[in-house]
PDB file of C-alpha atoms in Angstrom:
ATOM      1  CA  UNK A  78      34.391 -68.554-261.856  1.00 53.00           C
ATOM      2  CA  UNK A  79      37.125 -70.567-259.941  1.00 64.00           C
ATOM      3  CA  UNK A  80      35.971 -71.863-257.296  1.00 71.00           C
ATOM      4  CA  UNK A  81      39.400 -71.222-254.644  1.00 74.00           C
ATOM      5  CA  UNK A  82      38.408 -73.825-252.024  1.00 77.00           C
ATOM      6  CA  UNK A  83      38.633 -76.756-254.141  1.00 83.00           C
ATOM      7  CA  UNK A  84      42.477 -75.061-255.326  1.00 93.00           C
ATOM      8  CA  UNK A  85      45.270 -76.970-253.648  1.00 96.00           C
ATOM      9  CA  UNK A  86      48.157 -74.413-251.458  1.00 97.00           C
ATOM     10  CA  UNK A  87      51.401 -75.848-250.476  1.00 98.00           C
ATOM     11  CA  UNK A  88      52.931 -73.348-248.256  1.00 98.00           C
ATOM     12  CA  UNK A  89      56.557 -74.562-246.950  1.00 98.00           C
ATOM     13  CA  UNK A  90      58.637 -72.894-244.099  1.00 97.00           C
ATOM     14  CA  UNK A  91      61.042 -74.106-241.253  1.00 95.00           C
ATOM     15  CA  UNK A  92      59.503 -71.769-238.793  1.00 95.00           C
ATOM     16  CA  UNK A  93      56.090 -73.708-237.557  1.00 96.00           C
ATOM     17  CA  UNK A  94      54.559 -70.137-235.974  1.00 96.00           C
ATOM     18  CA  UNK A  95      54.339 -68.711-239.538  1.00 95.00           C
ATOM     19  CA  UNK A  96      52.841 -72.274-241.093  1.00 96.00           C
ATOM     20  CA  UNK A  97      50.028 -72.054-238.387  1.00 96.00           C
ATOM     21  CA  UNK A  98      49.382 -68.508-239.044  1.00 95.00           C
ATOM     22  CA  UNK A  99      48.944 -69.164-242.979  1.00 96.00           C
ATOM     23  CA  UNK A 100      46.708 -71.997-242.002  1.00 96.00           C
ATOM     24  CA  UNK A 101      44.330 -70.093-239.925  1.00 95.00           C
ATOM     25  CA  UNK A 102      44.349 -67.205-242.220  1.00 94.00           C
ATOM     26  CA  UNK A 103      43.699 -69.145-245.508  1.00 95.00           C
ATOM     27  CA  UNK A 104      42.016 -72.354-244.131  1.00 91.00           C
ATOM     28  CA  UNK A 105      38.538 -71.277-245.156  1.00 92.00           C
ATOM     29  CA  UNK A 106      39.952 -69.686-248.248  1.00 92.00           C
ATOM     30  CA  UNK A 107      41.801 -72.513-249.907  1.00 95.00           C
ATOM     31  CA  UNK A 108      42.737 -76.327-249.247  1.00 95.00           C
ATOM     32  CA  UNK A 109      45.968 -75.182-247.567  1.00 96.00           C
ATOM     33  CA  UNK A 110      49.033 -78.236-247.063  1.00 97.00           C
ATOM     34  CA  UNK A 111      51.686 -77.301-244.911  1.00 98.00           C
ATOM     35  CA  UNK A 112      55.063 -78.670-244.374  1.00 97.00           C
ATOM     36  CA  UNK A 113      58.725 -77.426-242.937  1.00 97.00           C
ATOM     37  CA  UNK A 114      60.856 -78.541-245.056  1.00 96.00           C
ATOM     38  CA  UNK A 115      61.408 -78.965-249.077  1.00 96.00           C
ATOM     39  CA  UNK A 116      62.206 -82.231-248.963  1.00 96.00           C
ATOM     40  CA  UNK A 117      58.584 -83.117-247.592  1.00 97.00           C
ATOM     41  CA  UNK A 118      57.072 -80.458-249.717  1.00 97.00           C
ATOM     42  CA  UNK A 119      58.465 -82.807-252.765  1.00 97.00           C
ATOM     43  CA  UNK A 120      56.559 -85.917-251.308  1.00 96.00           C
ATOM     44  CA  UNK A 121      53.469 -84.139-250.695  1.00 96.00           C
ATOM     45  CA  UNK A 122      53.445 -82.776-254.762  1.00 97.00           C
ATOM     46  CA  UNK A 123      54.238 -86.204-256.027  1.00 95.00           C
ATOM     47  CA  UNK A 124      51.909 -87.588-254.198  1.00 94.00           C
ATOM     48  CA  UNK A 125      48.876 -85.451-254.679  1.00 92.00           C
ATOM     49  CA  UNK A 126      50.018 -85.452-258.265  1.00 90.00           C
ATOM     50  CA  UNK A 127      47.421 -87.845-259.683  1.00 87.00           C
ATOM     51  CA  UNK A 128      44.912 -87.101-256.741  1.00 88.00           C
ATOM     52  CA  UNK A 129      41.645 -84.726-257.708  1.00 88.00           C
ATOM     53  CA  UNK A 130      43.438 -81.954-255.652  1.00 90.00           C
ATOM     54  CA  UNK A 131      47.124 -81.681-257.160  1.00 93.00           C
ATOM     55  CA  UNK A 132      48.744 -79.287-255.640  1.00 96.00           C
ATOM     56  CA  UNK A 133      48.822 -76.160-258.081  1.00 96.00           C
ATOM     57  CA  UNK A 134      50.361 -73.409-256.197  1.00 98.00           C
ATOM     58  CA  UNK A 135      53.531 -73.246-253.461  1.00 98.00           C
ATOM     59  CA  UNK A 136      54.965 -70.798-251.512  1.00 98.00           C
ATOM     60  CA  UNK A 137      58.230 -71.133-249.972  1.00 96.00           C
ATOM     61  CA  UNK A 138      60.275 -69.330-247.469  1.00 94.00           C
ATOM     62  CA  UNK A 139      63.504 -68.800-249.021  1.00 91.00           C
ATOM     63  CA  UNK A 140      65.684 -69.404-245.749  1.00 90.00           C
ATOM     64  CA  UNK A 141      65.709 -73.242-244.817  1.00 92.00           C
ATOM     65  CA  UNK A 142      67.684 -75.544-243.902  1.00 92.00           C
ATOM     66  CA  UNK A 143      69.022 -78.449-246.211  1.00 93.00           C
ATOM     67  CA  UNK A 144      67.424 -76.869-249.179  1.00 94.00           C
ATOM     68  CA  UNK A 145      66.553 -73.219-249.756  1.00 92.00           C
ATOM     69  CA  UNK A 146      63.461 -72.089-251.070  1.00 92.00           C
ATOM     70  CA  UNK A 147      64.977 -71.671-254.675  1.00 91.00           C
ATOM     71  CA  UNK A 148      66.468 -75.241-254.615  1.00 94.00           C
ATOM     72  CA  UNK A 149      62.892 -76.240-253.780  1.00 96.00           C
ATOM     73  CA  UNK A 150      60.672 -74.435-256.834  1.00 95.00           C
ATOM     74  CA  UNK A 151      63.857 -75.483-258.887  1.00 94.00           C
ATOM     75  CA  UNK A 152      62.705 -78.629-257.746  1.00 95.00           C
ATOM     76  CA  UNK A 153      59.184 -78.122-258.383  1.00 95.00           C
ATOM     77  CA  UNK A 154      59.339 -76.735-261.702  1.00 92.00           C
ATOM     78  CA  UNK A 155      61.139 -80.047-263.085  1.00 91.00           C
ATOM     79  CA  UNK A 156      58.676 -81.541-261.672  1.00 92.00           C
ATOM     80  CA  UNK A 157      55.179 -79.567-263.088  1.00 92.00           C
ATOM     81  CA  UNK A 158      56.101 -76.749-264.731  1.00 90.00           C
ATOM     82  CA  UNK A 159      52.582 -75.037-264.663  1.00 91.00           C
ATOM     83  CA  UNK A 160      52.692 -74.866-260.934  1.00 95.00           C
ATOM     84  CA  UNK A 161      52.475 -71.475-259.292  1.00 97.00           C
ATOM     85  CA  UNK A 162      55.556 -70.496-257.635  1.00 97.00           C
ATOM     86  CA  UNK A 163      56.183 -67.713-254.717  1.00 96.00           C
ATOM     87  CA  UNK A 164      59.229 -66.876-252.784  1.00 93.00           C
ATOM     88  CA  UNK A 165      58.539 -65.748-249.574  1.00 92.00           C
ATOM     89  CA  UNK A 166      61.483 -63.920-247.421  1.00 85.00           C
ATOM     90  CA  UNK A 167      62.300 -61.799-244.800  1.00 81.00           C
ATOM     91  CA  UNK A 168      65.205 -60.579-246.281  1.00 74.00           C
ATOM     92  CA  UNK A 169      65.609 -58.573-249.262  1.00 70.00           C
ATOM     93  CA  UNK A 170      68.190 -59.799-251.462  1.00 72.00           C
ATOM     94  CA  UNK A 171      68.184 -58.857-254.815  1.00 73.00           C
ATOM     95  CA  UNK A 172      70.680 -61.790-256.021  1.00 75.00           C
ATOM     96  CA  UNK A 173      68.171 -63.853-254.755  1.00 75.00           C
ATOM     97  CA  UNK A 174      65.130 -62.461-256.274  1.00 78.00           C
ATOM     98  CA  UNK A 175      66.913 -62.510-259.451  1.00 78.00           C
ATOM     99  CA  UNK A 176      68.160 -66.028-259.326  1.00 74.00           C
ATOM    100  CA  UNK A 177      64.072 -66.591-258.203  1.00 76.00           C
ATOM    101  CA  UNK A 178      63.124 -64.989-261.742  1.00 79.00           C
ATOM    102  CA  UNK A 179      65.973 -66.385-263.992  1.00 75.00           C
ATOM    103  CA  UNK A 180      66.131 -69.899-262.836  1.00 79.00           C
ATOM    104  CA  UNK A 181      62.759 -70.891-261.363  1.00 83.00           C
ATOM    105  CA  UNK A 182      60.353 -68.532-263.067  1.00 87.00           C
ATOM    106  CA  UNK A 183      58.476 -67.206-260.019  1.00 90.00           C
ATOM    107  CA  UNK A 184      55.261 -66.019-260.094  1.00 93.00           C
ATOM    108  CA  UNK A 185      55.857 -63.263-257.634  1.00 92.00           C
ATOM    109  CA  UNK A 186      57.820 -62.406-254.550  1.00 90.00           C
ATOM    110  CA  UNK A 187      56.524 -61.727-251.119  1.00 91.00           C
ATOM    111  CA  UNK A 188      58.398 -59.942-248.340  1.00 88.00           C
ATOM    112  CA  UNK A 189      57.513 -61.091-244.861  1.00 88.00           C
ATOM    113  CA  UNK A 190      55.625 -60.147-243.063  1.00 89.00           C
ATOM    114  CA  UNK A 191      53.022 -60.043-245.584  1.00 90.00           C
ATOM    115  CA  UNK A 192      49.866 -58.252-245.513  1.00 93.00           C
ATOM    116  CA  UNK A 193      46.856 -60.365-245.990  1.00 93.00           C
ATOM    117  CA  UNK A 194      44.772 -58.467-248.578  1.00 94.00           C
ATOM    118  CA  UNK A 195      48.142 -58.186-250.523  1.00 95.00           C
ATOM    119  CA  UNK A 196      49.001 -61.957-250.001  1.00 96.00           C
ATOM    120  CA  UNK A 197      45.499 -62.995-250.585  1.00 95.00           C
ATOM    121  CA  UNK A 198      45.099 -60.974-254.232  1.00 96.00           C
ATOM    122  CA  UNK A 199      48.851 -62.460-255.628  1.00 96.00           C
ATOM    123  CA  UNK A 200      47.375 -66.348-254.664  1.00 96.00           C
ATOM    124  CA  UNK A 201      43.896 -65.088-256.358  1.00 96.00           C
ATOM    125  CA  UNK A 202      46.336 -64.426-259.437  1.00 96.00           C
ATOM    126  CA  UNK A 203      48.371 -67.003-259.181  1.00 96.00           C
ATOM    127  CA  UNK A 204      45.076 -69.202-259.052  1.00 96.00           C
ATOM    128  CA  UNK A 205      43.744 -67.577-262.529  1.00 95.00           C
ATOM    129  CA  UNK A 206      47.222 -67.834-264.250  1.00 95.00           C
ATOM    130  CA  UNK A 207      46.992 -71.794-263.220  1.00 94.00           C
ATOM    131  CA  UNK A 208      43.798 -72.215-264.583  1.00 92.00           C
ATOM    132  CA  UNK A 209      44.214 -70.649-268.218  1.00 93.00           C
ATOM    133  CA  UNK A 210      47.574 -72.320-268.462  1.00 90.00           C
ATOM    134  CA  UNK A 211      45.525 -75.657-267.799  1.00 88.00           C
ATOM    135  CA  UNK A 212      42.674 -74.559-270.243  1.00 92.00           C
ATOM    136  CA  UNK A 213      45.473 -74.098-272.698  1.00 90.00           C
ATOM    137  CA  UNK A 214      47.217 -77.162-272.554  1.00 87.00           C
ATOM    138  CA  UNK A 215      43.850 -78.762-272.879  1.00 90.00           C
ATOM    139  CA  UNK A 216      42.986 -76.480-276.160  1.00 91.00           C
ATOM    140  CA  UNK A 217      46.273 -77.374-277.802  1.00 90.00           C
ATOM    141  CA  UNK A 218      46.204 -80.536-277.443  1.00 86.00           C
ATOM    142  CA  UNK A 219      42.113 -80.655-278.888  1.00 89.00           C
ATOM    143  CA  UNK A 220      44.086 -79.251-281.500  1.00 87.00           C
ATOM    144  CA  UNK A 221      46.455 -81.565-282.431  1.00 82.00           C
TER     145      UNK A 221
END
């Protein structure tokens, strides 16, 4: 059983109302990072890379400044590819939740405002998928 409070969230967004409100409502849930911008979100994954909480899951706003939130998991995914990656938006545009899929390989897209139960079970998934892609790498390379 995972235990979710030892699981590392990076949760990035320009607006600072809606990074406080994920903090509050996932504080006790998960270790929760927060940051407004991708640039910082980048610095905080490289440097708990090597730490014994990497960061293993992000959600990003799609709508920033500088970078957008698929610039950002583009980013990420260069970076680790095995880390969880959600788009979060207010708008819904399907060019961009296609780009999301095709060139990032979200794990799921979440419309704002979000509903916690339904927010809550995706980063519960997103956790799991994580975890057996991380038991896998370890298995294959036991087997070589």
């Amino acid at each position: 059983m995972t235990d979710y409070k030892k699981f590392t969230i990076l949760y990035v967004d320009d607006e600072a109302e809606n990074l406080d409100s994920f903090k509050l409502l996932f504080l006790n849930n998960y270790h929760v990072i927060t940051t407004e911008s991708g640039q910082k979100g980048l610095e905080i994954i490289e440097n708990q890379r090597n730490s014994d909480q990497p960061v293993g899951l992000v959600l990003s706003d799609q709508r920033m400044p500088k970078m957008n939130g698929i610039e950002f998991l583009e980013r990420i995914k260069s970076i680790d590819p095995d880390i969880i990656k959600i788009l979060i938006t207010g708008y819904s545009d399907i060019d961009v939740i296609a780009d999301a899929l095709n060139k990032v390989g979200i794990f799921h897209y979440i419309n704002k405002p979000y509903e916690t139960t339904n927010i809550t079970n995706i980063i519960n998934k997103g956790i799991e998928t994580f975890n057996l892609r991380q038991e896998n790498r370890k298995l294959i390379d036991e087997l070589r």
